[in-house]
């Protein structure tokens, strides 16, 4: 396995990375002045047909890091008379599917000949997607479940695929989609290029990478600059019962225009949103299981600043894609350090500085220490006047779930799986 040297020798133009003139124009039209580190590292080997194992966060520019080489390879390759699916991008959520599809479609007009990009995701009727696939599509972006449905309907053949991209592989496997991912892989030809992108590398991702990739170029864009330079992390000590008034206070004092608040349960989503609304702050609960129409409406209200606060669980938040979110609040801490990275990664995108605030109640101190340990850095504890905690922190020596589950809760199926993975040598 080789390691890309790009992080030590930055390349400052897209042309120097090997992109053809039409794709350099595409980058220009998209407003990309220079390649991001992940693009500098990924584009040359991807263009050369190598497999990639890339560690990259949301906001790093990873989409374009695979979108450009994938499209250029199609553009310069031999075009068969009939459309065949040459590239498949597997993603964990419908919103990421839509976002990746959009990037590919923005690049598409710059190709020498038109290419069809189809986007497939669940939660909506399959028929329009099947219709859109008539006559084939060179590039397909899909969530695994819907992709399998479409294949079952004979809507798509993947046997001649040249390139597979796994985007946000950790979330693909984490979301209980591992089975579906494996069923998709079984449909693909043995010889193909594989590009795997992931923010984190838990055992399941490493196992998949080992099975899937051939002599991959390994790219590690360290997350520290993203977290330390662009995301300001705060840890505020507060009693659990005072979190909602504190949240309200911080929203008002900080004049936060748009806030994404993470809570542990769907019940808390409704409860916190309700309390904020009663206090005159436009807030809504964002449920993962709400209808697509309702979710889209809430998101567009949030994007247009008609809604100031969205309250979501980790699962619900999978549906939230908003560039440059200014503030993320961990009202409840996430269960794991992986989720913490995903949560705070939603702020400070594309060069913007974001604010990530975690509320640390007496019960949460020990758990937050574990998250800090996994992150490799400490976040100084702060107190806000008028909200100083009275509860005594639970002794830090109290036994901790080494895999990040919240102590005192009955272990979920996922906790047990994590624990089993840890015991087997992670
Ligand atoms: P991603 O990590 O792919 O979700 O990209 C995050 C954001 O960065 C998107 O809004 C992109 O449009 C933007 N972006 C990607 N590449 C560049 C670049 N080279 N220069 C400036 N912005 C970029």
Coordinates of N, CA and C in Angstrom, one line a residue, residues 54-267:
X54 N -9.4 6.6 1.4 CA -9.2 8.0 1.7 C -10.0 8.4 3.0
X55 N -9.3 9.0 3.9 CA -9.9 9.5 5.1 C -10.2 10.9 4.9
X56 N -11.5 11.3 5.0 CA -11.8 12.7 4.7 C -13.1 13.0 5.4
X57 N -13.2 14.2 5.9 CA -14.4 14.6 6.6 C -15.4 15.3 5.6
X58 N -16.6 15.4 6.0 CA -17.6 16.2 5.3 C -17.1 17.7 5.3
X59 N -17.1 18.3 4.2 CA -16.7 19.7 4.1 C -15.2 19.8 3.6
X60 N -14.6 18.7 3.4 CA -13.2 18.7 2.9 C -13.1 18.9 1.4
X61 N -14.3 18.8 0.8 CA -14.2 18.8 -0.7 C -14.1 17.4 -1.3
X62 N -14.5 16.4 -0.5 CA -14.3 15.0 -0.9 C -15.2 14.6 -2.1
X63 N -16.3 15.3 -2.3 CA -17.2 14.9 -3.4 C -16.5 15.2 -4.7
X64 N -16.0 16.4 -4.8 CA -15.3 16.7 -6.1 C -14.0 15.9 -6.2
X65 N -13.5 15.4 -5.1 CA -12.2 14.6 -5.2 C -12.5 13.3 -6.0
X66 N -13.7 12.8 -5.9 CA -14.0 11.6 -6.7 C -14.8 11.9 -8.0
X67 N -15.6 13.0 -7.9 CA -16.5 13.4 -9.0 C -15.7 13.7 -10.3
X68 N -14.6 14.5 -10.1 CA -13.8 15.0 -11.3 C -13.1 13.8 -11.9
X69 N -12.4 12.9 -11.2 CA -11.7 11.8 -11.9 C -12.7 10.8 -12.5
X70 N -13.8 10.6 -11.8 CA -14.8 9.7 -12.3 C -15.4 10.2 -13.7
X71 N -15.7 11.4 -13.7 CA -16.3 12.0 -14.9 C -15.2 12.1 -16.0
X72 N -14.0 12.4 -15.7 CA -13.0 12.5 -16.7 C -12.7 11.2 -17.3
X73 N -12.7 10.1 -16.5 CA -12.4 8.8 -17.1 C -13.6 8.4 -18.0
X74 N -14.8 8.7 -17.7 CA -15.9 8.4 -18.6 C -15.7 9.2 -19.9
X75 N -15.3 10.5 -19.7 CA -15.2 11.4 -20.9 C -14.2 11.0 -21.8
X76 N -13.1 10.4 -21.3 CA -12.0 10.1 -22.2 C -12.0 8.6 -22.6
X77 N -12.8 7.9 -22.0 CA -12.9 6.4 -22.3 C -13.7 6.2 -23.6
X78 N -13.7 4.9 -24.0 CA -14.4 4.6 -25.2 C -15.9 4.6 -24.9
X79 N -16.7 5.3 -25.6 CA -18.1 5.3 -25.4 C -18.8 4.2 -26.1
X80 N -19.5 3.3 -25.3 CA -20.2 2.2 -26.0 C -21.5 2.8 -26.7
X81 N -21.9 2.1 -27.7 CA -23.1 2.6 -28.5 C -24.3 2.7 -27.5
X82 N -24.5 1.7 -26.7 CA -25.6 1.8 -25.7 C -25.1 2.3 -24.4
X83 N -25.9 3.0 -23.7 CA -25.5 3.5 -22.4 C -25.3 2.3 -21.4
X84 N -24.2 2.3 -20.7 CA -24.1 1.3 -19.7 C -23.6 2.0 -18.4
X85 N -24.0 1.4 -17.3 CA -23.6 2.1 -16.0 C -22.1 1.8 -15.8
X86 N -21.4 2.9 -15.9 CA -19.9 2.8 -15.7 C -19.4 3.1 -14.3
X87 N -20.2 4.0 -13.6 CA -19.8 4.4 -12.3 C -20.9 4.4 -11.3
X88 N -20.7 3.8 -10.1 CA -21.7 3.8 -9.1 C -21.2 4.5 -7.8
X89 N -21.9 5.4 -7.3 CA -21.5 6.0 -6.0 C -22.5 5.6 -5.0
X90 N -22.1 4.8 -4.0 CA -23.0 4.4 -2.9 C -22.9 5.4 -1.8
X91 N -24.0 5.8 -1.3 CA -24.0 6.8 -0.2 C -25.0 6.3 0.9
X92 N -24.8 6.8 2.2 CA -25.7 6.3 3.2 C -27.1 7.0 3.3
X93 N -27.2 8.2 2.8 CA -28.5 8.9 3.0 C -29.0 9.5 1.6
X94 N -30.4 9.7 1.7 CA -30.9 10.3 0.4 C -30.4 11.7 0.2
X95 N -30.2 12.4 1.3 CA -29.8 13.8 1.1 C -28.3 13.9 0.5
X96 N -27.5 12.9 1.0 CA -26.1 12.9 0.4 C -26.2 12.5 -1.0
X97 N -27.1 11.6 -1.3 CA -27.3 11.1 -2.7 C -27.7 12.4 -3.6
X98 N -28.6 13.2 -3.1 CA -29.0 14.3 -3.9 C -27.9 15.3 -4.0
X99 N -27.1 15.5 -3.0 CA -26.0 16.4 -3.0 C -24.9 16.0 -4.0
X100 N -24.5 14.7 -3.9 CA -23.5 14.2 -4.8 C -24.0 14.2 -6.2
X101 N -25.3 13.9 -6.4 CA -25.9 13.9 -7.8 C -25.8 15.3 -8.3
X102 N -26.0 16.3 -7.4 CA -26.0 17.7 -7.9 C -24.6 18.1 -8.4
X103 N -23.6 17.7 -7.6 CA -22.2 18.0 -8.0 C -21.9 17.4 -9.3
X104 N -22.2 16.1 -9.5 CA -21.9 15.4 -10.8 C -22.7 16.1 -11.9
X105 N -23.9 16.5 -11.6 CA -24.7 17.2 -12.7 C -24.1 18.6 -13.0
X106 N -23.5 19.2 -12.1 CA -22.9 20.5 -12.3 C -21.6 20.4 -13.2
X107 N -21.0 19.2 -13.1 CA -19.8 19.0 -13.9 C -20.2 18.5 -15.3
X108 N -21.3 17.8 -15.4 CA -21.7 17.1 -16.6 C -21.7 17.9 -17.9
X109 N -22.2 19.2 -17.8 CA -22.2 19.9 -19.1 C -20.8 20.2 -19.6
X110 N -19.8 20.0 -18.9 CA -18.4 20.3 -19.4 C -17.8 19.1 -20.1
X111 N -18.5 17.9 -20.1 CA -18.0 16.8 -20.8 C -18.2 16.9 -22.3
X112 N -17.3 16.2 -23.0 CA -17.3 16.3 -24.5 C -18.7 15.8 -25.0
X113 N -19.2 14.7 -24.4 CA -20.5 14.2 -24.8 C -21.3 14.1 -23.5
X114 N -22.6 14.2 -23.7 CA -23.5 14.1 -22.5 C -23.4 12.8 -21.8
X115 N -23.5 12.9 -20.5 CA -23.6 11.7 -19.7 C -24.8 11.8 -18.8
X116 N -25.5 10.6 -18.6 CA -26.7 10.7 -17.8 C -26.3 10.3 -16.3
X117 N -26.7 11.1 -15.4 CA -26.5 10.9 -14.0 C -27.8 10.6 -13.3
X118 N -28.0 9.4 -12.8 CA -29.3 9.1 -12.1 C -29.1 9.0 -10.6
X119 N -30.0 9.5 -9.8 CA -29.9 9.5 -8.4 C -31.1 8.7 -7.8
X120 N -30.7 7.7 -7.0 CA -31.7 6.8 -6.5 C -31.7 6.7 -5.0
X121 N -32.8 7.0 -4.4 CA -32.9 6.9 -2.9 C -34.3 6.5 -2.5
X122 N -34.4 6.0 -1.3 CA -35.7 5.5 -0.8 C -36.5 6.6 -0.2
X123 N -37.7 6.3 0.3 CA -38.6 7.3 0.9 C -39.5 8.0 0.0
X124 N -39.3 7.8 -1.3 CA -40.1 8.3 -2.4 C -40.5 7.2 -3.3
X125 N -41.5 7.4 -4.2 CA -41.9 6.4 -5.1 C -40.8 6.0 -6.0
X126 N -40.7 4.7 -6.3 CA -39.7 4.1 -7.1 C -39.9 4.4 -8.6
X127 N -41.2 4.6 -9.0 CA -41.5 4.7 -10.4 C -40.8 5.8 -11.2
X128 N -40.8 7.0 -10.7 CA -40.1 8.1 -11.4 C -38.6 7.7 -11.6
X129 N -38.1 7.1 -10.6 CA -36.6 6.7 -10.7 C -36.4 5.6 -11.8
X130 N -37.4 4.7 -11.8 CA -37.3 3.7 -12.9 C -37.4 4.3 -14.2
X131 N -38.4 5.2 -14.3 CA -38.6 5.9 -15.6 C -37.3 6.6 -16.1
X132 N -36.7 7.3 -15.1 CA -35.5 8.1 -15.4 C -34.4 7.2 -15.9
X133 N -34.4 6.0 -15.5 CA -33.3 5.1 -15.8 C -33.5 4.4 -17.2
X134 N -34.7 4.6 -17.8 CA -34.9 4.0 -19.1 C -33.8 4.5 -20.1
X135 N -33.3 3.5 -20.8 CA -32.2 3.9 -21.7 C -30.8 3.9 -21.0
X136 N -30.8 3.6 -19.7 CA -29.6 3.5 -19.0 C -29.0 4.8 -18.4
X137 N -28.0 4.7 -17.6 CA -27.4 5.9 -17.0 C -25.9 5.6 -16.8
X138 N -25.0 6.4 -17.3 CA -23.6 6.1 -17.1 C -23.2 6.2 -15.6
X139 N -23.8 7.1 -14.9 CA -23.4 7.3 -13.5 C -24.6 7.2 -12.7
X140 N -24.5 6.4 -11.6 CA -25.6 6.2 -10.7 C -25.2 6.5 -9.3
X141 N -25.9 7.4 -8.6 CA -25.7 7.7 -7.2 C -26.8 7.1 -6.4
X142 N -26.6 6.3 -5.4 CA -27.7 5.6 -4.8 C -27.4 5.2 -3.4
X143 N -28.5 5.1 -2.6 CA -28.5 4.5 -1.3 C -28.7 3.0 -1.6
X144 N -28.1 2.1 -0.7 CA -28.0 0.7 -1.1 C -29.4 0.0 -1.2
X145 N -30.3 0.4 -0.3 CA -31.6 -0.3 -0.3 C -32.4 0.0 -1.6
X146 N -32.5 1.2 -2.0 CA -33.2 1.6 -3.2 C -32.5 1.0 -4.4
X147 N -31.2 1.0 -4.4 CA -30.5 0.5 -5.5 C -30.9 -1.0 -5.7
X148 N -30.9 -1.8 -4.6 CA -31.3 -3.2 -4.7 C -32.7 -3.3 -5.3
X149 N -33.6 -2.5 -4.8 CA -35.0 -2.5 -5.3 C -35.0 -2.3 -6.8
X150 N -34.2 -1.3 -7.3 CA -34.2 -0.9 -8.7 C -33.7 -2.1 -9.5
X151 N -32.6 -2.7 -9.0 CA -32.0 -3.9 -9.7 C -33.1 -5.0 -9.8
X152 N -33.8 -5.2 -8.7 CA -34.9 -6.2 -8.7 C -35.9 -6.0 -9.7
X153 N -36.2 -4.7 -9.9 CA -37.2 -4.3 -11.0 C -36.6 -4.3 -12.4
X154 N -35.4 -4.8 -12.5 CA -34.7 -4.8 -13.8 C -34.4 -3.4 -14.3
X155 N -34.3 -2.5 -13.4 CA -34.1 -1.1 -13.8 C -32.7 -0.8 -14.2
X156 N -31.8 -1.7 -13.8 CA -30.4 -1.3 -13.8 C -29.5 -2.6 -13.9
X157 N -28.4 -2.5 -14.6 CA -27.5 -3.6 -14.6 C -26.1 -3.1 -14.2
X158 N -25.5 -3.8 -13.3 CA -24.2 -3.3 -12.7 C -23.0 -4.2 -13.2
X159 N -23.3 -5.1 -14.0 CA -22.3 -6.1 -14.4 C -21.1 -5.5 -15.1
X160 N -21.3 -4.4 -15.7 CA -20.2 -3.8 -16.5 C -19.6 -2.5 -15.9
X161 N -19.8 -2.5 -14.6 CA -19.3 -1.3 -13.9 C -17.8 -1.1 -14.0
X162 N -17.3 0.1 -14.1 CA -15.8 0.3 -14.1 C -15.4 0.9 -12.8
X163 N -16.2 1.7 -12.1 CA -15.8 2.4 -10.9 C -16.8 2.4 -9.9
X164 N -16.4 2.0 -8.7 CA -17.3 2.0 -7.5 C -16.8 3.1 -6.5
X165 N -17.7 4.0 -6.1 CA -17.3 4.9 -5.0 C -18.1 4.6 -3.8
X166 N -17.5 4.4 -2.6 CA -18.2 4.3 -1.4 C -18.0 5.6 -0.6
X167 N -19.0 6.4 -0.5 CA -18.9 7.7 0.1 C -19.4 7.6 1.5
X168 N -18.7 8.2 2.5 CA -19.0 8.1 3.9 C -19.3 6.6 4.3
X169 N -18.2 5.8 4.0 CA -18.3 4.3 4.2 C -18.7 4.0 5.7
X170 N -18.2 4.8 6.6 CA -18.5 4.5 8.0 C -20.0 4.6 8.3
X171 N -20.6 5.6 7.7 CA -22.0 5.7 7.9 C -22.8 4.7 7.1
X172 N -22.3 4.3 6.0 CA -22.9 3.3 5.2 C -23.0 2.0 6.0
X173 N -21.9 1.7 6.7 CA -21.9 0.4 7.5 C -22.6 0.6 8.8
X174 N -22.5 1.8 9.4 CA -23.0 2.0 10.7 C -24.6 2.0 10.7
X175 N -25.1 2.4 9.6 CA -26.6 2.6 9.6 C -27.4 1.3 9.4
X176 N -26.7 0.2 9.7 CA -27.4 -1.1 9.5 C -27.5 -1.5 8.1
X177 N -26.7 -0.9 7.2 CA -26.8 -1.2 5.8 C -25.8 -2.2 5.3
X178 N -25.0 -2.7 6.3 CA -23.9 -3.6 5.9 C -24.4 -4.7 5.0
X179 N -25.5 -5.3 5.3 CA -26.0 -6.4 4.5 C -26.3 -6.0 3.1
X180 N -27.0 -4.8 3.0 CA -27.4 -4.3 1.7 C -26.1 -4.0 0.9
X181 N -25.1 -3.4 1.6 CA -23.9 -3.1 0.9 C -23.3 -4.3 0.3
X182 N -23.2 -5.4 1.1 CA -22.7 -6.6 0.6 C -23.5 -7.2 -0.5
X183 N -24.8 -7.1 -0.5 CA -25.6 -7.6 -1.6 C -25.3 -6.8 -2.9
X184 N -25.1 -5.5 -2.7 CA -24.7 -4.7 -3.9 C -23.4 -5.1 -4.5
X185 N -22.4 -5.3 -3.6 CA -21.1 -5.7 -4.0 C -21.1 -7.0 -4.8
X186 N -22.0 -7.9 -4.4 CA -22.1 -9.2 -5.1 C -22.6 -9.0 -6.5
X187 N -23.2 -7.9 -6.8 CA -23.7 -7.7 -8.2 C -22.6 -7.1 -9.2
X188 N -21.5 -6.7 -8.6 CA -20.5 -6.0 -9.4 C -19.5 -6.9 -10.0
X189 N -18.9 -6.5 -11.1 CA -17.9 -7.3 -11.7 C -16.6 -7.3 -10.9
X190 N -15.8 -8.3 -11.0 CA -14.6 -8.4 -10.1 C -13.6 -7.3 -10.5
X191 N -13.4 -7.0 -11.7 CA -12.4 -6.0 -12.1 C -13.1 -4.6 -12.2
X192 N -12.6 -3.8 -11.3 CA -13.2 -2.4 -11.3 C -12.3 -1.6 -10.4
X193 N -12.4 -0.3 -10.6 CA -11.7 0.6 -9.7 C -12.6 0.9 -8.4
X194 N -12.0 1.0 -7.3 CA -12.8 1.2 -6.0 C -12.2 2.5 -5.3
X195 N -13.1 3.4 -5.0 CA -12.7 4.6 -4.3 C -13.5 4.6 -3.0
X196 N -12.8 4.5 -1.9 CA -13.5 4.4 -0.6 C -13.2 5.7 0.2
X197 N -14.2 6.4 0.6 CA -14.0 7.6 1.4 C -14.7 7.4 2.8
X198 N -14.1 7.8 3.9 CA -14.7 7.6 5.2 C -14.1 8.6 6.1
X199 N -15.0 9.1 7.0 CA -14.5 10.1 8.0 C -13.7 9.3 9.1
X200 N -14.2 8.1 9.4 CA -13.6 7.4 10.5 C -13.3 5.9 10.0
X201 N -12.5 5.2 10.7 CA -12.2 3.9 10.3 C -12.4 2.8 11.4
X202 N -13.6 2.6 11.8 CA -13.9 1.5 12.7 C -13.7 0.2 12.0
X203 N -13.7 -0.8 12.8 CA -13.3 -2.1 12.3 C -14.1 -2.6 11.1
X204 N -15.4 -2.3 11.1 CA -16.2 -2.7 9.9 C -15.7 -2.1 8.6
X205 N -15.3 -0.8 8.7 CA -14.8 -0.2 7.5 C -13.4 -0.8 7.1
X206 N -12.6 -1.0 8.1 CA -11.3 -1.6 7.7 C -11.5 -3.0 7.1
X207 N -12.4 -3.7 7.6 CA -12.7 -5.1 7.0 C -13.2 -5.0 5.6
X208 N -14.1 -4.0 5.4 CA -14.6 -3.8 4.0 C -13.5 -3.4 3.1
X209 N -12.6 -2.5 3.6 CA -11.5 -2.0 2.7 C -10.6 -3.1 2.4
X210 N -10.3 -4.0 3.3 CA -9.4 -5.1 3.1 C -10.0 -6.0 2.0
X211 N -11.3 -6.2 2.1 CA -11.9 -7.1 1.1 C -12.0 -6.5 -0.3
X212 N -12.2 -5.2 -0.3 CA -12.6 -4.5 -1.5 C -11.5 -4.0 -2.4
X213 N -10.5 -3.5 -1.7 CA -9.5 -2.6 -2.4 C -8.3 -3.4 -2.8
X214 N -7.8 -3.0 -4.0 CA -6.6 -3.7 -4.5 C -5.4 -2.7 -4.4
X215 N -4.4 -3.0 -3.6 CA -3.2 -2.1 -3.5 C -3.6 -0.7 -3.5
X216 N -4.5 -0.3 -2.6 CA -5.0 1.1 -2.6 C -3.9 2.2 -2.3
X217 N -4.1 3.4 -2.8 CA -3.4 4.5 -2.4 C -4.1 5.0 -1.2
X218 N -3.3 5.2 -0.1 CA -3.9 5.5 1.2 C -3.8 7.0 1.4
X219 N -4.9 7.7 1.6 CA -4.8 9.2 1.8 C -5.4 9.5 3.1
X220 N -4.6 10.2 3.9 CA -5.1 10.6 5.2 C -5.0 12.1 5.3
X221 N -6.1 12.7 5.2 CA -6.1 14.2 5.5 C -6.5 14.3 6.9
X222 N -5.6 14.7 7.8 CA -5.8 14.7 9.2 C -7.0 15.6 9.5
X223 N -7.9 15.1 10.4 CA -9.1 15.9 10.7 C -8.7 17.1 11.6
X224 N -7.6 17.1 12.2 CA -7.3 18.2 13.2 C -7.5 19.6 12.6
X225 N -6.9 19.8 11.4 CA -7.1 21.2 10.9 C -8.6 21.5 10.8
X226 N -9.4 20.6 10.3 CA -10.8 20.8 10.2 C -11.4 21.2 11.5
X227 N -11.1 20.4 12.5 CA -11.7 20.6 13.8 C -11.1 21.8 14.5
X228 N -9.7 21.9 14.5 CA -9.1 22.9 15.3 C -9.2 24.3 14.7
X229 N -8.9 24.3 13.4 CA -8.8 25.6 12.7 C -10.2 26.2 12.4
X230 N -11.1 25.3 12.0 CA -12.3 25.8 11.5 C -13.5 25.6 12.4
X231 N -13.4 24.8 13.4 CA -14.5 24.6 14.3 C -14.1 25.0 15.7
X232 N -14.8 25.9 16.3 CA -14.5 26.3 17.6 C -15.3 25.4 18.6
X233 N -14.6 24.6 19.4 CA -15.4 23.7 20.2 C -15.5 24.3 21.6
X234 N -16.7 24.2 22.2 CA -16.9 24.7 23.6 C -17.6 23.6 24.4
X235 N -17.2 23.5 25.6 CA -17.9 22.5 26.5 C -18.4 23.3 27.7
X236 N -19.7 23.4 27.8 CA -20.3 24.3 28.9 C -20.9 23.4 30.0
X237 N -20.4 23.6 31.2 CA -21.0 22.8 32.3 C -22.3 23.4 32.7
X238 N -23.3 22.5 32.8 CA -24.6 23.0 33.2 C -25.4 21.8 33.7
X239 N -26.3 22.1 34.7 CA -27.2 21.0 35.2 C -28.2 20.6 34.1
X240 N -28.5 19.4 34.1 CA -29.4 18.9 33.0 C -30.7 19.7 32.9
X241 N -31.2 19.9 34.1 CA -32.5 20.6 34.1 C -32.5 22.0 33.6
X242 N -31.3 22.6 33.5 CA -31.1 24.0 33.1 C -30.7 24.1 31.7
X243 N -30.6 23.0 30.9 CA -30.1 23.1 29.6 C -31.0 23.9 28.6
X244 N -32.3 23.7 28.7 CA -33.1 24.5 27.8 C -33.1 26.0 28.0
X245 N -33.2 26.4 29.3 CA -33.0 27.9 29.5 C -31.6 28.4 29.0
X246 N -30.6 27.5 29.3 CA -29.2 28.0 28.8 C -29.2 28.0 27.3
X247 N -29.8 27.1 26.6 CA -29.8 27.1 25.2 C -30.5 28.3 24.7
X248 N -31.6 28.6 25.3 CA -32.3 29.8 24.9 C -31.5 31.1 25.1
X249 N -30.8 31.1 26.3 CA -29.9 32.3 26.6 C -28.8 32.4 25.6
X250 N -28.2 31.3 25.2 CA -27.1 31.3 24.3 C -27.5 31.7 22.9
X251 N -28.7 31.2 22.5 CA -29.2 31.6 21.2 C -29.4 33.1 21.1
X252 N -30.0 33.6 22.2 CA -30.3 35.0 22.2 C -29.1 35.9 22.3
X253 N -28.2 35.5 23.3 CA -27.0 36.3 23.6 C -26.1 36.3 22.4
X254 N -26.0 35.1 21.8 CA -25.0 34.9 20.7 C -25.6 35.4 19.4
X255 N -26.9 35.7 19.4 CA -27.6 36.1 18.2 C -27.4 35.1 17.1
X256 N -27.5 33.8 17.5 CA -27.3 32.7 16.5 C -28.5 32.7 15.6
X257 N -28.1 32.7 14.3 CA -29.2 32.8 13.3 C -29.7 31.4 12.9
X258 N -28.9 30.4 12.9 CA -29.3 29.1 12.6 C -28.5 28.1 13.5
X259 N -29.3 27.3 14.2 CA -28.7 26.3 15.1 C -29.2 24.9 14.9
X260 N -28.3 24.0 14.9 CA -28.7 22.6 14.8 C -28.5 22.0 16.2
X261 N -29.5 21.5 16.9 CA -29.4 21.1 18.3 C -29.5 19.5 18.3
X262 N -28.6 18.9 18.8 CA -28.6 17.4 18.9 C -29.1 16.9 20.3
X263 N -30.1 16.1 20.2 CA -30.6 15.5 21.5 C -30.6 13.9 21.3
X264 N -30.8 13.3 22.5 CA -30.6 11.8 22.5 C -31.9 11.0 22.0
X265 N -33.0 11.6 22.2 CA -34.2 10.8 21.8 C -35.2 11.7 21.0
X266 N -36.1 11.0 20.4 CA -37.1 11.7 19.6 C -38.0 12.5 20.5
X267 N -38.3 11.9 21.7 CA -39.1 12.6 22.7 C -38.4 14.0 23.0

